[in-house]
Amino acid sequence: MSKYAQVLVNIKNLGVKTYSYLIPDSISDKIKIGQVLLVPFGHQGYINAFCVGFSDYLPEDIKAKKIHSIIEEKPIFSLDYLKLLEWVANYYCTDLITVINAAIPLKLIEKVSKTEQYVEFLNFEGASKRQIQVLEVLKEIGKTNLIEFENVAKTTRATIKKLENLGCIRIVSEEIYRNPLDILHIDKKEALYELSPEQNDVYKGIRNKISVNETDTMLLHGVTASGKTEIYFKLIDDCIKSGKNVLFLVPEIALASQLTKRLAKKFGTEDVAIWHSSISDGERYDVWQKLYKDEIKILAGARSAVFAPLKNIGLIIIDEEHEGAYKQTSPAPRYDARVVAGKLSEFHQCPILLGSATPDVSSYYRALNNGNLFELKHRFNNAKVPDVSVINMQNYGKAAYRGLISKPLQTEINETLENGKQVILLINRRGYSTYSQCQACGYVIECPHCAIPMIWHSKDKKLKCHYCGHTEEFPEFCPECGSDSFRSNGVGTQKVEQFIKELYPDKRIARIDSDILVRKGEHIRLLEKFQRGEIDILVGTQMIAKGLDNPNVTLVGVISADASFNLPDFRASERGFQLLTQVAGRAGRGDFAGKVFFQTYNPEYYALESAKSQNYKNFYDKEIIAREEFDYPPYSQIIRFIISSENNFRAEKAANEIVMRLNIMCEKYGLSEHLQVLGATPCVIERINGLYRFQIIIKNKLADKGHQFISGFVSKIKMPKDLRFAIDVDPLDIL
Ligand code: ADP
Ligand code: ZN
Ligand code: ZN
């Protein structure tokens, strides 16, 4: 038996740390990894701790204290589980403690604290300097317990109230995250639907695949409302009958709630549980225990559920797999639940089924090339997809109301309202980004090396590429058509709302974007009002693109479709295509046919054309060529470093030094050709909370080998105190 145990403690103000403790003889034959222990800890007296490892010596000359006792003999996680977390720490170049912190609800070992309110970060808009500092912390820690946050930030209830009034944060009670199963009463399980012939073919195909190779990742690509969920249910049923369990991930908490109810109706409340970052502590503890005892058959949850200790997994389903919400962007570990699920499936020797109407380009690429692609091409019952028209603003822009609302769109709005139907208008404006576009031909100035839009910097009067640092003068004339009508674009929802009110003074008009969240639950109230038909025209950002299922909406207009595509990011086309395809799906869901209008200066843009015809394959075929040409995923792996400091000069210098050292190392090992190092350049958001930010982008074409090389390099970086270093493996965007 080992002499010492490494234990993990979670101490207020110290955070999560591991310490070594002496194992007393009395428990030496009982102690196991994953048990909850009682240990002495300074002034705190006795506290709870997890056992995470053993050793026979102490690295330094420390006198270890003795473990007092084992609180729970039954471990709450296993060695395999710890191995999974270690793998995650390695992959994302962070330490195990950070991963444990994210994966294991540390409330399990804390003294129970009763809290009811959580703060959700929304945006920075309108906040003062001091408030931005508070917001920055909030953003870092994600959805956070209000009372704990007040300790962390040493701020007052008053600041938080002000931020809430500004619409920068939302305070939510835990109540809305209650387990939906508590209030669900099910007398009799519903039978599964009989599958349509098209569904049945796909179902059989997936079954066959599973029987041949148990650890494949398959992709179910099915247009919206094609009946993917019913196929999942059939596969779940098979899996449970074979004595194994199912992990079912969805991108959002609200979706997890809906799904859990749907699952419970089919499979019974006993066997189903829900898991996400916001379930109550008591709930979390109960579910964790049940999972560990193998009493749950189907676990539904959001991103963090990939870390729930579900046993004996026979199938992992990841629905809406293209959604960015599967990736944690901040704080570390910056993990992608899909990647972690991949490792999890190896441990359990089980398959993964991804599903989406607009799959991630990389997922589609892999599925296509591995013969793991399954497709549903029609809506269930052959329901119609809406008709999309593209309005070329090169022709219609001048006559458009305020240059924004074209005549054809106005005519269509008039007609729709006369028929007593409702209208959705989308403006997907993101605050910081403006791109420069020719109003005559639609040409957007792009970096010749990176194929992403250049950003106008008014301070230096130059166009800059935020990937590679390439700069250019602003062209006097359009290189494409010679006209001099370049304009930096950027129109917000508020402007559009104002113009629409001017045009339709006697109609009921409402706006949904993060600014209206000033009042708690305001957007839900507005959506409900819209649903009841008490709003004629709803103007909004992507917040209105998802989930709305209102049969009375027959017209969807996208004011500036270009804005979705022209972010300086290699995934901008993909994201834009997904957004437009989704918002188009909001029209004509009832008995009346829907119409969709995209206003654009660039009607021939491939992603827009594919969104118009709702043709994913069309989009993919073009997009994948660009990805290959510029070595973007799936042809490379992107790894991003961010170096930040209050001192602009020092941050830049450190970033450049890292680039230099990395380049020398790459050359030394002959990797330069396959490990491309770009930068250092200022981030698109150059300064956050007083910190100047510089980024380095690495395109790794050596898969694991390159990744390991970078991890090794990173582990040797020592930053002075005034500099911060962050690494993001497979970042969601590079903004
Ligand atoms: P998706 O997940 O692809 O968006 P859903 O699975 O939610 O689509 O199916 C869309 C609608 O069609 C749902 O109301 C669903 O109940 C219904 N549906 C799908 N398949 C069947 C089936 N085989 N029998 C009866 N109804 C079905
Ligand atoms: Zn032009
Ligand atoms: Zn560039």
mmCIF file of N, CA, C and O in Angstrom, residues 495-556:
data_model
loop_
_atom_site.group_PDB
_atom_site.id
_atom_site.type_symbol
_atom_site.label_atom_id
_atom_site.label_comp_id
_atom_site.label_asym_id
_atom_site.label_seq_id
_atom_site.Cartn_x
_atom_site.Cartn_y
_atom_site.Cartn_z
ATOM 1 N N LYS A 495 -31.604 50.766 -35.225
ATOM 2 C CA LYS A 495 -31.856 51.581 -36.411
ATOM 3 C C LYS A 495 -33.009 50.985 -37.208
ATOM 4 O O LYS A 495 -33.923 51.685 -37.616
ATOM 5 N N VAL A 496 -32.936 49.678 -37.438
ATOM 6 C CA VAL A 496 -33.963 49.037 -38.248
ATOM 7 C C VAL A 496 -35.328 49.170 -37.584
ATOM 8 O O VAL A 496 -36.331 49.465 -38.240
ATOM 9 N N GLU A 497 -35.354 48.998 -36.276
ATOM 10 C CA GLU A 497 -36.626 49.136 -35.565
ATOM 11 C C GLU A 497 -37.212 50.532 -35.793
ATOM 12 O O GLU A 497 -38.399 50.694 -36.083
ATOM 13 N N GLN A 498 -36.330 51.523 -35.689
ATOM 14 C CA GLN A 498 -36.762 52.906 -35.871
ATOM 15 C C GLN A 498 -37.338 53.125 -37.278
ATOM 16 O O GLN A 498 -38.419 53.700 -37.436
ATOM 17 N N PHE A 499 -36.614 52.622 -38.287
ATOM 18 C CA PHE A 499 -37.076 52.806 -39.667
ATOM 19 C C PHE A 499 -38.405 52.107 -39.904
ATOM 20 O O PHE A 499 -39.296 52.629 -40.584
ATOM 21 N N ILE A 500 -38.535 50.917 -39.351
ATOM 22 C CA ILE A 500 -39.775 50.158 -39.546
ATOM 23 C C ILE A 500 -40.943 50.879 -38.879
ATOM 24 O O ILE A 500 -42.055 50.940 -39.412
ATOM 25 N N LYS A 501 -40.677 51.485 -37.734
ATOM 26 C CA LYS A 501 -41.734 52.242 -37.058
ATOM 27 C C LYS A 501 -42.143 53.464 -37.876
ATOM 28 O O LYS A 501 -43.313 53.844 -37.896
ATOM 29 N N GLU A 502 -41.160 54.058 -38.540
ATOM 30 C CA GLU A 502 -41.478 55.198 -39.400
ATOM 31 C C GLU A 502 -42.353 54.749 -40.569
ATOM 32 O O GLU A 502 -43.300 55.431 -40.955
ATOM 33 N N LEU A 503 -42.037 53.582 -41.107
ATOM 34 C CA LEU A 503 -42.778 53.070 -42.264
ATOM 35 C C LEU A 503 -44.164 52.563 -41.892
ATOM 36 O O LEU A 503 -45.102 52.661 -42.676
ATOM 37 N N TYR A 504 -44.264 51.975 -40.709
ATOM 38 C CA TYR A 504 -45.530 51.369 -40.298
ATOM 39 C C TYR A 504 -45.964 51.920 -38.945
ATOM 40 O O TYR A 504 -45.974 51.190 -37.951
ATOM 41 N N PRO A 505 -46.333 53.215 -38.926
ATOM 42 C CA PRO A 505 -46.589 53.870 -37.630
ATOM 43 C C PRO A 505 -47.745 53.244 -36.847
ATOM 44 O O PRO A 505 -47.764 53.340 -35.628
ATOM 45 N N ASP A 506 -48.693 52.626 -37.531
ATOM 46 C CA ASP A 506 -49.830 52.103 -36.769
ATOM 47 C C ASP A 506 -49.767 50.586 -36.557
ATOM 48 O O ASP A 506 -50.747 49.965 -36.200
ATOM 49 N N LYS A 507 -48.587 49.996 -36.772
ATOM 50 C CA LYS A 507 -48.465 48.553 -36.538
ATOM 51 C C LYS A 507 -47.768 48.279 -35.216
ATOM 52 O O LYS A 507 -47.048 49.128 -34.682
ATOM 53 N N ARG A 508 -47.972 47.097 -34.712
ATOM 54 C CA ARG A 508 -47.332 46.721 -33.438
ATOM 55 C C ARG A 508 -45.971 46.113 -33.741
ATOM 56 O O ARG A 508 -45.877 45.068 -34.362
ATOM 57 N N ILE A 509 -44.937 46.804 -33.290
ATOM 58 C CA ILE A 509 -43.567 46.425 -33.636
ATOM 59 C C ILE A 509 -42.749 46.221 -32.365
ATOM 60 O O ILE A 509 -42.845 47.005 -31.428
ATOM 61 N N ALA A 510 -41.950 45.162 -32.335
ATOM 62 C CA ALA A 510 -41.099 44.936 -31.156
ATOM 63 C C ALA A 510 -39.714 44.495 -31.593
ATOM 64 O O ALA A 510 -39.529 44.000 -32.712
ATOM 65 N N ARG A 511 -38.760 44.708 -30.708
ATOM 66 C CA ARG A 511 -37.370 44.382 -31.029
ATOM 67 C C ARG A 511 -36.817 43.425 -29.980
ATOM 68 O O ARG A 511 -37.044 43.601 -28.786
ATOM 69 N N ILE A 512 -36.113 42.394 -30.438
ATOM 70 C CA ILE A 512 -35.465 41.486 -29.493
ATOM 71 C C ILE A 512 -33.972 41.418 -29.789
ATOM 72 O O ILE A 512 -33.547 41.016 -30.866
ATOM 73 N N ASP A 513 -33.182 41.860 -28.847
ATOM 74 C CA ASP A 513 -31.732 41.670 -28.909
ATOM 75 C C ASP A 513 -31.241 41.772 -27.474
ATOM 76 O O ASP A 513 -32.051 41.925 -26.556
ATOM 77 N N SER A 514 -29.951 41.704 -27.266
ATOM 78 C CA SER A 514 -29.513 41.656 -25.877
ATOM 79 C C SER A 514 -29.779 42.961 -25.133
ATOM 80 O O SER A 514 -29.818 42.989 -23.917
ATOM 81 N N ASP A 515 -30.008 44.050 -25.871
ATOM 82 C CA ASP A 515 -30.298 45.315 -25.197
ATOM 83 C C ASP A 515 -31.633 45.326 -24.468
ATOM 84 O O ASP A 515 -31.824 46.076 -23.533
ATOM 85 N N ILE A 516 -32.572 44.512 -24.933
ATOM 86 C CA ILE A 516 -33.889 44.575 -24.307
ATOM 87 C C ILE A 516 -33.970 43.730 -23.047
ATOM 88 O O ILE A 516 -34.974 43.690 -22.372
ATOM 89 N N LEU A 517 -32.875 43.064 -22.718
ATOM 90 C CA LEU A 517 -32.914 42.201 -21.543
ATOM 91 C C LEU A 517 -32.779 43.006 -20.257
ATOM 92 O O LEU A 517 -32.529 42.470 -19.196
ATOM 93 N N VAL A 518 -32.953 44.323 -20.401
ATOM 94 C CA VAL A 518 -32.943 45.211 -19.245
ATOM 95 C C VAL A 518 -33.918 44.693 -18.197
ATOM 96 O O VAL A 518 -33.631 44.668 -17.017
ATOM 97 N N ARG A 519 -35.071 44.303 -18.679
ATOM 98 C CA ARG A 519 -36.034 43.755 -17.725
ATOM 99 C C ARG A 519 -36.019 42.239 -17.786
ATOM 100 O O ARG A 519 -36.028 41.643 -18.857
ATOM 101 N N LYS A 520 -35.985 41.661 -16.611
ATOM 102 C CA LYS A 520 -35.896 40.212 -16.500
ATOM 103 C C LYS A 520 -37.008 39.528 -17.288
ATOM 104 O O LYS A 520 -38.161 39.881 -17.181
ATOM 105 N N GLY A 521 -36.642 38.555 -18.087
ATOM 106 C CA GLY A 521 -37.638 37.773 -18.816
ATOM 107 C C GLY A 521 -38.315 38.532 -19.944
ATOM 108 O O GLY A 521 -39.281 38.057 -20.533
ATOM 109 N N GLU A 522 -37.794 39.738 -20.253
ATOM 110 C CA GLU A 522 -38.440 40.563 -21.271
ATOM 111 C C GLU A 522 -38.536 39.838 -22.622
ATOM 112 O O GLU A 522 -39.560 39.866 -23.280
ATOM 113 N N HIS A 523 -37.446 39.166 -23.012
ATOM 114 C CA HIS A 523 -37.489 38.556 -24.344
ATOM 115 C C HIS A 523 -38.459 37.389 -24.390
ATOM 116 O O HIS A 523 -39.124 37.163 -25.394
ATOM 117 N N ILE A 524 -38.592 36.671 -23.279
ATOM 118 C CA ILE A 524 -39.558 35.571 -23.260
ATOM 119 C C ILE A 524 -40.970 36.138 -23.345
ATOM 120 O O ILE A 524 -41.821 35.632 -24.078
ATOM 121 N N ARG A 525 -41.194 37.260 -22.626
ATOM 122 C CA ARG A 525 -42.504 37.912 -22.686
ATOM 123 C C ARG A 525 -42.821 38.352 -24.106
ATOM 124 O O ARG A 525 -43.922 38.150 -24.611
ATOM 125 N N LEU A 526 -41.820 38.959 -24.763
ATOM 126 C CA LEU A 526 -42.036 39.427 -26.132
ATOM 127 C C LEU A 526 -42.303 38.267 -27.079
ATOM 128 O O LEU A 526 -43.185 38.333 -27.933
ATOM 129 N N LEU A 527 -41.514 37.188 -26.909
ATOM 130 C CA LEU A 527 -41.720 36.026 -27.779
ATOM 131 C C LEU A 527 -43.118 35.459 -27.591
ATOM 132 O O LEU A 527 -43.786 35.074 -28.556
ATOM 133 N N GLU A 528 -43.571 35.434 -26.350
ATOM 134 C CA GLU A 528 -44.918 34.912 -26.095
ATOM 135 C C GLU A 528 -45.983 35.808 -26.701
ATOM 136 O O GLU A 528 -46.975 35.339 -27.257
ATOM 137 N N LYS A 529 -45.750 37.116 -26.569
ATOM 138 C CA LYS A 529 -46.675 38.079 -27.170
ATOM 139 C C LYS A 529 -46.755 37.867 -28.686
ATOM 140 O O LYS A 529 -47.830 37.885 -29.276
ATOM 141 N N PHE A 530 -45.580 37.678 -29.257
ATOM 142 C CA PHE A 530 -45.497 37.446 -30.701
ATOM 143 C C PHE A 530 -46.249 36.172 -31.072
ATOM 144 O O PHE A 530 -46.996 36.113 -32.041
ATOM 145 N N GLN A 531 -46.043 35.167 -30.245
ATOM 146 C CA GLN A 531 -46.695 33.880 -30.460
ATOM 147 C C GLN A 531 -48.223 34.015 -30.425
ATOM 148 O O GLN A 531 -48.931 33.383 -31.188
ATOM 149 N N ARG A 532 -48.703 34.898 -29.522
ATOM 150 C CA ARG A 532 -50.151 35.105 -29.387
ATOM 151 C C ARG A 532 -50.704 36.013 -30.479
ATOM 152 O O ARG A 532 -51.894 36.313 -30.499
ATOM 153 N N GLY A 533 -49.824 36.519 -31.333
ATOM 154 C CA GLY A 533 -50.295 37.377 -32.429
ATOM 155 C C GLY A 533 -50.468 38.821 -32.013
ATOM 156 O O GLY A 533 -51.124 39.597 -32.697
ATOM 157 N N GLU A 534 -49.890 39.227 -30.895
ATOM 158 C CA GLU A 534 -50.072 40.607 -30.431
ATOM 159 C C GLU A 534 -48.965 41.536 -30.927
ATOM 160 O O GLU A 534 -48.901 42.693 -30.540
ATOM 161 N N ILE A 535 -48.047 40.976 -31.724
ATOM 162 C CA ILE A 535 -47.010 41.786 -32.362
ATOM 163 C C ILE A 535 -47.064 41.482 -33.853
ATOM 164 O O ILE A 535 -47.159 40.318 -34.246
ATOM 165 N N ASP A 536 -47.023 42.554 -34.676
ATOM 166 C CA ASP A 536 -47.108 42.334 -36.124
ATOM 167 C C ASP A 536 -45.739 42.069 -36.733
ATOM 168 O O ASP A 536 -45.568 41.180 -37.555
ATOM 169 N N ILE A 537 -44.764 42.905 -36.319
ATOM 170 C CA ILE A 537 -43.420 42.769 -36.889
ATOM 171 C C ILE A 537 -42.410 42.625 -35.755
ATOM 172 O O ILE A 537 -42.346 43.469 -34.867
ATOM 173 N N LEU A 538 -41.650 41.560 -35.807
ATOM 174 C CA LEU A 538 -40.622 41.342 -34.794
ATOM 175 C C LEU A 538 -39.258 41.550 -35.438
ATOM 176 O O LEU A 538 -38.915 40.900 -36.422
ATOM 177 N N VAL A 539 -38.504 42.511 -34.863
ATOM 178 C CA VAL A 539 -37.171 42.819 -35.366
ATOM 179 C C VAL A 539 -36.171 42.247 -34.371
ATOM 180 O O VAL A 539 -36.356 42.400 -33.167
ATOM 181 N N GLY A 540 -35.095 41.585 -34.858
ATOM 182 C CA GLY A 540 -34.163 41.069 -33.862
ATOM 183 C C GLY A 540 -32.899 40.459 -34.432
ATOM 184 O O GLY A 540 -32.723 40.338 -35.644
ATOM 185 N N THR A 541 -32.014 40.106 -33.526
ATOM 186 C CA THR A 541 -30.756 39.443 -33.876
ATOM 187 C C THR A 541 -30.969 37.935 -33.944
ATOM 188 O O THR A 541 -32.100 37.472 -33.927
ATOM 189 N N GLN A 542 -29.874 37.185 -33.945
ATOM 190 C CA GLN A 542 -30.013 35.727 -34.056
ATOM 191 C C GLN A 542 -30.826 35.119 -32.913
ATOM 192 O O GLN A 542 -31.221 33.977 -32.992
ATOM 193 N N MET A 543 -31.088 35.925 -31.879
ATOM 194 C CA MET A 543 -31.934 35.431 -30.795
ATOM 195 C C MET A 543 -33.305 34.992 -31.290
ATOM 196 O O MET A 543 -33.974 34.202 -30.628
ATOM 197 N N ILE A 544 -33.752 35.542 -32.436
ATOM 198 C CA ILE A 544 -35.076 35.161 -32.935
ATOM 199 C C ILE A 544 -35.007 34.071 -34.007
ATOM 200 O O ILE A 544 -36.021 33.629 -34.516
ATOM 201 N N ALA A 545 -33.777 33.635 -34.327
ATOM 202 C CA ALA A 545 -33.637 32.671 -35.425
ATOM 203 C C ALA A 545 -33.928 31.243 -34.994
ATOM 204 O O ALA A 545 -34.199 30.381 -35.805
ATOM 205 N N LYS A 546 -33.829 31.004 -33.688
ATOM 206 C CA LYS A 546 -33.937 29.619 -33.213
ATOM 207 C C LYS A 546 -35.236 29.366 -32.479
ATOM 208 O O LYS A 546 -35.714 30.219 -31.747
ATOM 209 N N GLY A 547 -35.773 28.207 -32.651
ATOM 210 C CA GLY A 547 -36.830 27.737 -31.755
ATOM 211 C C GLY A 547 -38.215 28.303 -31.977
ATOM 212 O O GLY A 547 -39.188 27.676 -31.610
ATOM 213 N N LEU A 548 -38.343 29.508 -32.568
ATOM 214 C CA LEU A 548 -39.677 30.074 -32.763
ATOM 215 C C LEU A 548 -40.501 29.163 -33.673
ATOM 216 O O LEU A 548 -40.089 28.857 -34.775
ATOM 217 N N ASP A 549 -41.658 28.771 -33.174
ATOM 218 C CA ASP A 549 -42.504 27.893 -33.973
ATOM 219 C C ASP A 549 -43.894 28.500 -34.017
ATOM 220 O O ASP A 549 -44.788 28.096 -33.297
ATOM 221 N N ASN A 550 -44.054 29.523 -34.856
ATOM 222 C CA ASN A 550 -45.301 30.261 -34.932
ATOM 223 C C ASN A 550 -45.900 30.089 -36.328
ATOM 224 O O ASN A 550 -45.399 30.626 -37.297
ATOM 225 N N PRO A 551 -46.997 29.323 -36.430
ATOM 226 C CA PRO A 551 -47.566 29.003 -37.743
ATOM 227 C C PRO A 551 -48.100 30.237 -38.463
ATOM 228 O O PRO A 551 -48.355 30.197 -39.662
ATOM 229 N N ASN A 552 -48.270 31.353 -37.739
ATOM 230 C CA ASN A 552 -48.821 32.561 -38.356
ATOM 231 C C ASN A 552 -47.750 33.445 -39.004
ATOM 232 O O ASN A 552 -48.057 34.465 -39.595
ATOM 233 N N VAL A 553 -46.477 33.032 -38.853
ATOM 234 C CA VAL A 553 -45.402 33.793 -39.506
ATOM 235 C C VAL A 553 -45.271 33.310 -40.944
ATOM 236 O O VAL A 553 -44.956 32.150 -41.189
ATOM 237 N N THR A 554 -45.531 34.222 -41.892
ATOM 238 C CA THR A 554 -45.409 33.791 -43.282
ATOM 239 C C THR A 554 -44.317 34.546 -44.017
ATOM 240 O O THR A 554 -44.037 34.269 -45.172
ATOM 241 N N LEU A 555 -43.707 35.535 -43.333
ATOM 242 C CA LEU A 555 -42.638 36.286 -43.994
ATOM 243 C C LEU A 555 -41.434 36.467 -43.068
ATOM 244 O O LEU A 555 -41.582 36.890 -41.927
ATOM 245 N N VAL A 556 -40.253 36.106 -43.592
ATOM 246 C CA VAL A 556 -39.005 36.363 -42.883
ATOM 247 C C VAL A 556 -38.123 37.211 -43.796
ATOM 248 O O VAL A 556 -37.917 36.864 -44.957
#
